[in-house]
Tab-separated table of C-alpha atoms and ligand atoms in Angstrom:
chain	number	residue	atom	x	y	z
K	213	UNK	CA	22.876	188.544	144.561
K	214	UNK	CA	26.643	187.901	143.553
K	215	UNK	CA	27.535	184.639	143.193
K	216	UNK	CA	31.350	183.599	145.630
K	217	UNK	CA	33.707	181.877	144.361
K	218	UNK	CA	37.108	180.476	145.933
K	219	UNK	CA	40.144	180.086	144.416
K	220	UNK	CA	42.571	177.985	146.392
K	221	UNK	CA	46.033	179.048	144.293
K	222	UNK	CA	45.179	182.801	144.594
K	223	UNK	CA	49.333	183.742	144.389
K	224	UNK	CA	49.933	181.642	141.340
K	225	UNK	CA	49.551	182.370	137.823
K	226	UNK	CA	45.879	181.198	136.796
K	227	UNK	CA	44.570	182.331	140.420
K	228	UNK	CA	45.341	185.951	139.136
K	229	UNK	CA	44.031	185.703	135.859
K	230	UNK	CA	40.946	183.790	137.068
K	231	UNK	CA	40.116	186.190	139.903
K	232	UNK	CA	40.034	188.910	137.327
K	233	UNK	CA	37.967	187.291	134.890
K	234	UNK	CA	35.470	186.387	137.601
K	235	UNK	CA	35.817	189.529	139.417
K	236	UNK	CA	34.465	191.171	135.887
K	237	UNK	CA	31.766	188.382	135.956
K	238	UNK	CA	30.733	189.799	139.032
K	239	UNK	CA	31.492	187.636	141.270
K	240	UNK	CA	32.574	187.721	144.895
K	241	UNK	CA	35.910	186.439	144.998
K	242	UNK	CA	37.752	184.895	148.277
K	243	UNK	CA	40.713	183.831	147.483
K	244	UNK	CA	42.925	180.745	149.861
K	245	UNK	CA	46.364	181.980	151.121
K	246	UNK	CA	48.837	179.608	152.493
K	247	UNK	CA	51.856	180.421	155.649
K	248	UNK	CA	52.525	182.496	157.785
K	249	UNK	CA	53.479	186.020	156.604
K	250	UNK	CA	52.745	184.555	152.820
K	251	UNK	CA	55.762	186.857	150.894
K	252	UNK	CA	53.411	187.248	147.986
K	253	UNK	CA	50.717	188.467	150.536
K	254	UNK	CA	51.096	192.195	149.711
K	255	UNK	CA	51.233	191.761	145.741
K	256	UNK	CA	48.092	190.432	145.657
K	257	UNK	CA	46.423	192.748	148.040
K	258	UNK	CA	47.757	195.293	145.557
K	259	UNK	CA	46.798	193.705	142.319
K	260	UNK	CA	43.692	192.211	143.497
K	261	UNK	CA	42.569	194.534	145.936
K	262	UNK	CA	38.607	193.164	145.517
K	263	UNK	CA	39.309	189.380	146.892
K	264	UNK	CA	38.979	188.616	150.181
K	265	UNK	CA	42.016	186.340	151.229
K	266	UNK	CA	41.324	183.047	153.677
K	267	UNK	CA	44.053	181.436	155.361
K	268	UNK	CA	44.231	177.920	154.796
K	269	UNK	CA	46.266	175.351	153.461
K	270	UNK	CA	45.451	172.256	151.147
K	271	UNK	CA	47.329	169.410	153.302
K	272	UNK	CA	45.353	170.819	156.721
K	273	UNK	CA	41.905	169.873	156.444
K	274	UNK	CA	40.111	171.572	159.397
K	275	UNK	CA	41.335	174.803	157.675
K	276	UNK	CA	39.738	173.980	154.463
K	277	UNK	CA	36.509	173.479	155.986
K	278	UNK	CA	36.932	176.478	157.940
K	279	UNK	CA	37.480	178.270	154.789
K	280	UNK	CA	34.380	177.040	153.443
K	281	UNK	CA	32.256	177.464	156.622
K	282	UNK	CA	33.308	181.276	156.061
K	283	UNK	CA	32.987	182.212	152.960
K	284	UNK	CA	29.994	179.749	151.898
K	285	UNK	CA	31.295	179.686	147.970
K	286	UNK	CA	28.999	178.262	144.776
K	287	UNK	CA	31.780	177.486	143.258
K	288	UNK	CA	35.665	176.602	144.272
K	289	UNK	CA	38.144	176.362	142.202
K	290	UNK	CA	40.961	173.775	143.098
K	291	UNK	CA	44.558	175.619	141.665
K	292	UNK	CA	47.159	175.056	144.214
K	293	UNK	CA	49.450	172.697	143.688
K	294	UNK	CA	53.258	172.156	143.623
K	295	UNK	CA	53.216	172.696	139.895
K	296	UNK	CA	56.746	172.319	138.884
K	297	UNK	CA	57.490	168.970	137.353
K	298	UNK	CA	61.289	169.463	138.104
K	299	UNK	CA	60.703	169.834	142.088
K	300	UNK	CA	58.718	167.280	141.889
K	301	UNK	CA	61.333	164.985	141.473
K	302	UNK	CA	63.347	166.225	144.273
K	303	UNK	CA	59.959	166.506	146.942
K	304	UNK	CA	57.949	163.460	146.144
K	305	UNK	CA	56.317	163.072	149.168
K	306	UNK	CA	55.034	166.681	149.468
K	307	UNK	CA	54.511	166.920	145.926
K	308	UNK	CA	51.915	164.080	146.284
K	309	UNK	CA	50.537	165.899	150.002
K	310	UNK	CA	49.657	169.085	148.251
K	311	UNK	CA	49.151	168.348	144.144
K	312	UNK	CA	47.650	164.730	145.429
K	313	UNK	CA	46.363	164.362	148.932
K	314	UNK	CA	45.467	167.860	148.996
K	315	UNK	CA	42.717	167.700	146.372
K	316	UNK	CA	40.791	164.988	148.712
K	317	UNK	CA	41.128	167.717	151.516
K	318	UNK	CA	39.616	169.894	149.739
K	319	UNK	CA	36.535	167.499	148.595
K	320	UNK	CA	35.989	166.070	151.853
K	321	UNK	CA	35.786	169.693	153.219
K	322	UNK	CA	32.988	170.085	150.954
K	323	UNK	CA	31.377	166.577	151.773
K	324	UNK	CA	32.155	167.508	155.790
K	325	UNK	CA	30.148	170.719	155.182
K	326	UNK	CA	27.016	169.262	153.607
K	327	UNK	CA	27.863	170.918	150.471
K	328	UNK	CA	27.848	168.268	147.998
K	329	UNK	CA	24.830	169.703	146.451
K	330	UNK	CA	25.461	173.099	146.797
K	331	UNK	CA	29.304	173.890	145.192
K	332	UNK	CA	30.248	173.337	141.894
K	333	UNK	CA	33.987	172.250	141.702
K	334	UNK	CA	36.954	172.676	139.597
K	335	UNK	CA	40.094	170.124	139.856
K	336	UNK	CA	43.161	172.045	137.972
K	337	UNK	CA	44.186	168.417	135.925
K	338	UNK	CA	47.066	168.821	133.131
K	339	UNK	CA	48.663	167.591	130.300
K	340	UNK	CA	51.296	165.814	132.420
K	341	UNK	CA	49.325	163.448	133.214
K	342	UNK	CA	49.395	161.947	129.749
K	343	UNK	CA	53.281	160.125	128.802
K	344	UNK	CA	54.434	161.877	125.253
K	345	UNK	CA	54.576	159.867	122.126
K	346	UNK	CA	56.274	157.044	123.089
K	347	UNK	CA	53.362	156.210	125.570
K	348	UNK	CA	50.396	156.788	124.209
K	349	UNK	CA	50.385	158.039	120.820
K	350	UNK	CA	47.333	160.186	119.422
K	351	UNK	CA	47.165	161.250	116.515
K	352	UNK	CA	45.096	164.059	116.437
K	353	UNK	CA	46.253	164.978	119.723
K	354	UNK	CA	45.497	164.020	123.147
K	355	UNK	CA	42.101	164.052	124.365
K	356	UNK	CA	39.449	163.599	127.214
K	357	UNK	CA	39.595	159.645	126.772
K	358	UNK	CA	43.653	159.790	126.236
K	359	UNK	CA	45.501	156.993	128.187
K	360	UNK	CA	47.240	158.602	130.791
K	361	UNK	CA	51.020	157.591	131.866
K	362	UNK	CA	52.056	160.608	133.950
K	363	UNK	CA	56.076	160.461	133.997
K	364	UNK	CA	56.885	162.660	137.113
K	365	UNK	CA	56.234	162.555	140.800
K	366	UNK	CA	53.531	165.829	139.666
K	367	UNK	CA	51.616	163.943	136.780
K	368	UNK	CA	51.006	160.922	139.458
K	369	UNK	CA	49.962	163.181	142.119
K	370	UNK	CA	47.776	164.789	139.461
K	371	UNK	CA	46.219	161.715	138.174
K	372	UNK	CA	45.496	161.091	141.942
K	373	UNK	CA	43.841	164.526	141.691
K	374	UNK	CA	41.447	163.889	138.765
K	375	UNK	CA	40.777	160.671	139.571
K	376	UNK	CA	39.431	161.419	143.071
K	377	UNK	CA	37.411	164.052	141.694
K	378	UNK	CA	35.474	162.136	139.520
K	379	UNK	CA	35.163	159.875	142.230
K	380	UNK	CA	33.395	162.203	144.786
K	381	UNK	CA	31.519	162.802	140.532
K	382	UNK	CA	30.113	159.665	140.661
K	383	UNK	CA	29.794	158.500	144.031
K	384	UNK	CA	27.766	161.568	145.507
K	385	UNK	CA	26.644	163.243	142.630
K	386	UNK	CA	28.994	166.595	143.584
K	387	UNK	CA	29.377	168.863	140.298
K	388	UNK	CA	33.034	168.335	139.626
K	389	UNK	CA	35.129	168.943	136.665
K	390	UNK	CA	38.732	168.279	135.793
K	391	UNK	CA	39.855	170.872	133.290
K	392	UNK	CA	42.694	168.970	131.368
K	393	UNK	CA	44.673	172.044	130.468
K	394	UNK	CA	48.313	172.020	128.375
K	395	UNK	CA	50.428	174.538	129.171
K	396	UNK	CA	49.527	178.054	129.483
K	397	UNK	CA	52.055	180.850	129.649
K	398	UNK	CA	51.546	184.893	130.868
K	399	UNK	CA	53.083	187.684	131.912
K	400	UNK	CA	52.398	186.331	135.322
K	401	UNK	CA	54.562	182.401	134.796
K	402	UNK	CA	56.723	181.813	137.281
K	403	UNK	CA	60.264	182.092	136.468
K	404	UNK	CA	61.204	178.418	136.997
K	405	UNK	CA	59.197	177.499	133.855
K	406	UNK	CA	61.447	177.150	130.759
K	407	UNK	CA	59.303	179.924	128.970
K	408	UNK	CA	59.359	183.061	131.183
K	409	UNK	CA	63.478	181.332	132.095
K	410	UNK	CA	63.859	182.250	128.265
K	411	UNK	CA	62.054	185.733	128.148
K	412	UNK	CA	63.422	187.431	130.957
K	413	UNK	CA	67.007	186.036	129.794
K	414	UNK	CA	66.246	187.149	126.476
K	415	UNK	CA	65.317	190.807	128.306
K	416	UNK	CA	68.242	190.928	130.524
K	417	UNK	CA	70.854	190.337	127.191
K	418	UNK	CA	69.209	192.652	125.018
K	419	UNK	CA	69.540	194.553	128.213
K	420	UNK	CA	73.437	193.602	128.737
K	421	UNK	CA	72.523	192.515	132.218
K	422	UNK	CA	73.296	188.976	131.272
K	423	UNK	CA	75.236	187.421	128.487
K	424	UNK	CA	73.796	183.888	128.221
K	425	UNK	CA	70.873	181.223	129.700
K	426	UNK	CA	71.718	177.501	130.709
K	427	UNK	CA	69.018	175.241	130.057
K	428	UNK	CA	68.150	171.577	129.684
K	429	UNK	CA	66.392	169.456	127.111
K	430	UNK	CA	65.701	171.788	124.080
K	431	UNK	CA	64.376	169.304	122.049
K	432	UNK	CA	60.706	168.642	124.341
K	433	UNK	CA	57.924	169.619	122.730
K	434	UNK	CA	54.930	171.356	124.454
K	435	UNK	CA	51.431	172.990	123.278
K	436	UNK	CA	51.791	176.469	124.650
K	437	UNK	CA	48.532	178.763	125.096
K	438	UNK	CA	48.070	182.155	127.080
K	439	UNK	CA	46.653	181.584	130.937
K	440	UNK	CA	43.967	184.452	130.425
K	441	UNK	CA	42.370	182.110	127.387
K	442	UNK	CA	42.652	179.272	129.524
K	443	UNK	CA	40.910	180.674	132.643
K	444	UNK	CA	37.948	181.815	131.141
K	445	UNK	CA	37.753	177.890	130.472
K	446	UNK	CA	37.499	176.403	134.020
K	447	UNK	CA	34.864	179.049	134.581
K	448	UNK	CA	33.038	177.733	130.920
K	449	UNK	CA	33.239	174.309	132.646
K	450	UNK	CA	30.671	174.971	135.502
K	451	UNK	CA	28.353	177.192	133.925
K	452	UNK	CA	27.218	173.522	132.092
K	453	UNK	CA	24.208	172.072	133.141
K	454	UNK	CA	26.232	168.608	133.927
K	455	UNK	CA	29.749	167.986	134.861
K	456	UNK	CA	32.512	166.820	132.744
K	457	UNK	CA	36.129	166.872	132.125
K	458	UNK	CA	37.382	168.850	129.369
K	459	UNK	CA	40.845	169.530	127.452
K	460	UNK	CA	41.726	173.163	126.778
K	461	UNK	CA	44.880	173.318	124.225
K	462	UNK	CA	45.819	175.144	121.251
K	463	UNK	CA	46.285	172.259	118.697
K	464	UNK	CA	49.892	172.620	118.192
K	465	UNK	CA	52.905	171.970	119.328
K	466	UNK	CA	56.546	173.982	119.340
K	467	UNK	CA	59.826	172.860	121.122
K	468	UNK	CA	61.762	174.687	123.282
K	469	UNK	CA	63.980	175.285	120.273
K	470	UNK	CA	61.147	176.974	118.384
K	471	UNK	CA	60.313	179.512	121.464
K	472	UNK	CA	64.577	180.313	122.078
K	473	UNK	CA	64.322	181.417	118.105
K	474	UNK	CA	60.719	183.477	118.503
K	475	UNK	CA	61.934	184.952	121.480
K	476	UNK	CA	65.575	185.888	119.722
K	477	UNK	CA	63.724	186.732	116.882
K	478	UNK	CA	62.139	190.076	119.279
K	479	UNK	CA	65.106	191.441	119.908
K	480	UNK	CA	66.837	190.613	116.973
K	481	UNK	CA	68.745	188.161	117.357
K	482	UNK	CA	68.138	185.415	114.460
K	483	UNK	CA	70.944	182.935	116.155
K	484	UNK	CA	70.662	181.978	119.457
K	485	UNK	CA	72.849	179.195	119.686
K	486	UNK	CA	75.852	181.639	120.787
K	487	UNK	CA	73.913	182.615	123.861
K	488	UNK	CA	72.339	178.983	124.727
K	489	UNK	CA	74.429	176.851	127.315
K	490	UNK	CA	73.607	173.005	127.822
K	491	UNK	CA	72.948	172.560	132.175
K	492	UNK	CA	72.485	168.472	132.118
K	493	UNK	CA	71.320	169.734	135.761
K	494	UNK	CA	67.901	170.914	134.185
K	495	UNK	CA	67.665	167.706	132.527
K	496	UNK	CA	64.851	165.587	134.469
K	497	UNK	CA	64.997	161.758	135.376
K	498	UNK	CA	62.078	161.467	132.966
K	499	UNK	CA	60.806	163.261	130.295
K	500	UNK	CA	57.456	163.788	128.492
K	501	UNK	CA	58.978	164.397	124.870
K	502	UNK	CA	55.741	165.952	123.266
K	503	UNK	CA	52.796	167.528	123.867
K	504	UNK	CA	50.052	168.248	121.582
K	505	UNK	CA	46.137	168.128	122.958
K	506	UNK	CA	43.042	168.162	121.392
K	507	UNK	CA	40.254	170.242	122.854
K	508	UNK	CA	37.161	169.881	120.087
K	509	UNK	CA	34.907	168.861	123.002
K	510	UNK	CA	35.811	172.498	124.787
K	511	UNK	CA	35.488	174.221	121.354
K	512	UNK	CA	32.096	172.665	120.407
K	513	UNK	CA	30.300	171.918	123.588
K	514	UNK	CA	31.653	175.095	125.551
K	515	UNK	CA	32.596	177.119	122.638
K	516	UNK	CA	36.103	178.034	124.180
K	517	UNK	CA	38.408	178.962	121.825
K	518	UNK	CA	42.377	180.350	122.377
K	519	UNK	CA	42.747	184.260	121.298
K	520	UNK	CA	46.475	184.287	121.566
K	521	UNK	CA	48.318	182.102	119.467
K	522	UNK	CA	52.136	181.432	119.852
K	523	UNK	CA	54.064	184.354	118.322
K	524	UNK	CA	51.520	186.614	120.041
K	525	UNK	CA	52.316	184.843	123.126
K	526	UNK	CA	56.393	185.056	122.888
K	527	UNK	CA	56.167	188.404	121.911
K	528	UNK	CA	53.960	189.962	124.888
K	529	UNK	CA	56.731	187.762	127.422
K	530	UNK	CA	59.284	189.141	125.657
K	531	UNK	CA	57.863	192.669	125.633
K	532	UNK	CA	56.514	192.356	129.171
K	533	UNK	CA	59.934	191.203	130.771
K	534	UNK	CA	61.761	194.414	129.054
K	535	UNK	CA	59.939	196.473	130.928
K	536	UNK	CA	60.523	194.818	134.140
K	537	UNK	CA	64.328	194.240	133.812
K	538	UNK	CA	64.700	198.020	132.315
K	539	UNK	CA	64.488	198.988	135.939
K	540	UNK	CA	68.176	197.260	136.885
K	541	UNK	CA	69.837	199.312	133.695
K	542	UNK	CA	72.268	201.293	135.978
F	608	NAP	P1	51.474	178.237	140.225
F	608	NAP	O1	51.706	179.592	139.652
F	608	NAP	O2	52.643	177.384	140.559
F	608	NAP	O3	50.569	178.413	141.548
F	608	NAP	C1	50.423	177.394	142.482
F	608	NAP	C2	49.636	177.929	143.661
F	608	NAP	O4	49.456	176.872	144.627
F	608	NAP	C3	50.316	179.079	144.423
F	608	NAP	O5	49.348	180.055	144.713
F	608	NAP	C4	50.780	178.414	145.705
F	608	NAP	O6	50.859	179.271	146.823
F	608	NAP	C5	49.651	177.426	145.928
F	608	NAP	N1	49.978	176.385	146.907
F	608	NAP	C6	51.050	175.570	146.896
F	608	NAP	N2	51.021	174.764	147.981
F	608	NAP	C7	49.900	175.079	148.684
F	608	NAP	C8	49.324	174.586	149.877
F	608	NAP	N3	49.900	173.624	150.607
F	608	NAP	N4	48.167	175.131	150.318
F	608	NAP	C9	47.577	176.123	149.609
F	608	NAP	N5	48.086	176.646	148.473
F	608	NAP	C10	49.242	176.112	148.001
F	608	NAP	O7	50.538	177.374	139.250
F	608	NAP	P2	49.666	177.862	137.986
F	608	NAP	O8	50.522	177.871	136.772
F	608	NAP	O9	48.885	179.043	138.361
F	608	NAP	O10	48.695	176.609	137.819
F	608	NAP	C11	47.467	176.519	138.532
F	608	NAP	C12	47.069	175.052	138.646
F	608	NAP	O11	46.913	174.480	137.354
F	608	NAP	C13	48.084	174.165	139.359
F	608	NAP	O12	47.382	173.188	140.076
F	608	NAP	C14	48.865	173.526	138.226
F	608	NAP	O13	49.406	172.288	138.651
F	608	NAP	C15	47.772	173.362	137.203
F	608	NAP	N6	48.176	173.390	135.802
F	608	NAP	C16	48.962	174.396	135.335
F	608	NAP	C17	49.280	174.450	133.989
F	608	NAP	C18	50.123	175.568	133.414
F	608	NAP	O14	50.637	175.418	132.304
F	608	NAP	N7	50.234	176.702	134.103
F	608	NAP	C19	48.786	173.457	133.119
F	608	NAP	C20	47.969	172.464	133.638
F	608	NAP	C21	47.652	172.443	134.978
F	608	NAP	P3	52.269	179.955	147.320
F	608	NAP	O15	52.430	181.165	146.457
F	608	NAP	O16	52.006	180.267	148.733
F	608	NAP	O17	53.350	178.941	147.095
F	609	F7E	O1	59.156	172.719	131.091
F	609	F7E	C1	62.164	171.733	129.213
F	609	F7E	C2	61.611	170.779	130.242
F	609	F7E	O2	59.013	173.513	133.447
F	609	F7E	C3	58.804	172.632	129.732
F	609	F7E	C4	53.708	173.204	134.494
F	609	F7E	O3	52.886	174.349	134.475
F	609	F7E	O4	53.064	172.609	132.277
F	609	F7E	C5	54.183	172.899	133.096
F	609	F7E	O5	55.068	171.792	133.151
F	609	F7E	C6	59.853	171.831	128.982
F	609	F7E	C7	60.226	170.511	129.661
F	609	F7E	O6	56.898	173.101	132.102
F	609	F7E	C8	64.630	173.804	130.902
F	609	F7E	O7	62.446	169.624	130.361
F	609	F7E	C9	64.533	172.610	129.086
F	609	F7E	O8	60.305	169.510	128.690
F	609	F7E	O9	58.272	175.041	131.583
F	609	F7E	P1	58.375	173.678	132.116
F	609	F7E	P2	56.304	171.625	132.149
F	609	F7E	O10	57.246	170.674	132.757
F	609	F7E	O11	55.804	171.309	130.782
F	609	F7E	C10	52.280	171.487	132.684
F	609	F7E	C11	51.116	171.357	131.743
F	609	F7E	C12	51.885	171.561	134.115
F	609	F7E	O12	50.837	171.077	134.505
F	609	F7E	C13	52.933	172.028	135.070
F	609	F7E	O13	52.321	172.453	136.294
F	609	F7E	O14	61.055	172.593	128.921
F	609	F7E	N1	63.316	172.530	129.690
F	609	F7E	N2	65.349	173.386	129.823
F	609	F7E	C14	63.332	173.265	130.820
F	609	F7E	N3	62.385	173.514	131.718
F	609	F7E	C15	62.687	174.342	132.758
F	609	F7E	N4	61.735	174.635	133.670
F	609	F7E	N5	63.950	174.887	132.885
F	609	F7E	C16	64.953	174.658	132.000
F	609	F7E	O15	66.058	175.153	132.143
């Protein structure tokens, strides 16, 4: 028999990638939707026609264990989340309901259902929660046992997150992991994330559908990795025989700078500076300055390892969003 799985997260980014990769692990995949008349409803019935969506939503708790009353899952994978750090800042308080609060939901759902020996667990934790240099510096990058200083309404909710979960760890034995992932990029990021902001801009003015992009702080530094790599991580994580936290990064870092010139670079432009506008409005009230993990543990004791590296990764954005904004070329 197949083993189920549910994602909570099924619209965003990683719940598309991970579906599939489970989906070809043959797995039976349910998959949480949130809302009434969710607007991304439809894409994923079309793109993931095999998962069987659940309505629910993190900050309601009787739905979450009505969700797993129904689909009875061995495993659940914990993705939703308000995940942009700039919102963040302007919705605390939900920020910390969903990303924070919404995590305990979803493990006392589990305890509420007498499944604490039955589901294994994954707790989507991130690189926000550590500070940047200036906090805690590491100098062969930042790793399981990393102080964490989260700087943003998100990386406090998210310490809440991956904290709790090795809470319900320890106190009743539930096989939880927190998969400390840096950021991970695809043809599926949202378009409020400074990378897929710069490759559909980049599409749209080699396009001549726009002539410039505003951004914010192009001096951060962040260690960017495909999603698809990443996914097949979290699911690495519970196949263990115990459970433990893990980091998944590539090992280096690039600043925002150094993706505006790779992404320039694909449609040959080798100056971008003409076509780069400062907006101090996508500056944030605090910033993590740099990013750079260390995921040995992953690479030795699960034997992940990234396939994409960074100019692969700019250039399938780059080449993905030409195709999509071709369509507006009157
Ligand atoms: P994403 O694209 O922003 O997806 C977030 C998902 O959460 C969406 O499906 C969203 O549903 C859902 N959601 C939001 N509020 C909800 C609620 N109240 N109830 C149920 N579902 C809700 O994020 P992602 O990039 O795939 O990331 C997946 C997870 O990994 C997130 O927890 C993120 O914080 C974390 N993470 C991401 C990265 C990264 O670089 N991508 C790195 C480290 C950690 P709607 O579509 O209905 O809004
Ligand atoms: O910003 C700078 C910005 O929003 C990256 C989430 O998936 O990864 C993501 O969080 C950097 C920051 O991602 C703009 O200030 C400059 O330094 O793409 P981002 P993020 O904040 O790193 C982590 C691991 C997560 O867990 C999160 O869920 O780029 N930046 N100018 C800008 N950023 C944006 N979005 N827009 C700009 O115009």
């Amino acid at each position: 028999m197949s083993k189920k799985a549910l994602i909570t997260g099924i619209t965003g980014q990683d719940g598309y990638y991970l579906a599939k990769t489970l989906f070809q692990k043959n797995y039976e995949v349910f998959g949480l939707i949130r809302g009434q008349n969710n607007p991304k409803k439809n894409l994923v019935e079309q793109e993931l026609p095999f998962v069987k969506l659940i309505e629910a939503d993190l900050t309601d708790q009787s739905s979450l264990v009505r969700a797993i009353n129904y689909c009875q899952p061995d495993e659940v994978y914990n993705l939703a989340a308000i995940s942009f750090v700039a919102y963040s800042f302007y919705a605390p308080q939900i920020t910390f309901d969903i990303t924070g609060k919404g995590v305990l939901n979803l493990l006392e759902a589990i305890r509420l259902t007498n499944n604490l020996d039955k589901i294994k667990f994954y707790q989507a934790s991130t690189s926000e929660m550590f500070g940047g240099l200036e906090y805690n510096r590491q100098e062969k990058g930042y790793d399981e046992k990393a102080l964490l200083h989260p700087r943003s309404p998100y990386g406090v909710a998210k310490v809440y997150g991956h904290y709790i979960t090795r809470n319900y760890r320890e106190s009743y034995g539930l096989f939880a992991c927190s998969g400390i992932l840096f950021n991970h990029e695809s043809e599926k990021r949202g378009y409020e994330f400074v990378t897929r902001k710069i490759t559909q801009a980049v599409a749209r003015i080699k396009l001549g559908l726009q002539d410039h992009i505003e951004l914010g702080n192009l001096d951060a530094k962040r260690d960017w990795g495909y999603a698809a790599d990443y996914v097949e991580g979290m699911w690495q994580m519970l196949q263990q025989n115990n459970p433990e936290d893990f980091v998944l990064a590539t090992g280096e870092t690039h600043s925002v700078k150094d993706f505006l010139k790779a992404a320039f670079k694909e449609i040959g432009i080798n100056d971008y500076q003409p076509y780069v506008k400062h907006n101090p409005a996508f500056m944030r009230p605090a910033e993590v300055d740099l990013l750079i993990g260390n995921s040995q543990k992953a690479e030795s004791q699960l034997g992940w390892k990234r396939q994409v590296d960074f100019k692969q990764l700019v250039k399938l954005m780059v080449e993905n969003d030409l195709a999509i904004e071709k369509q507006f070329v009157k």
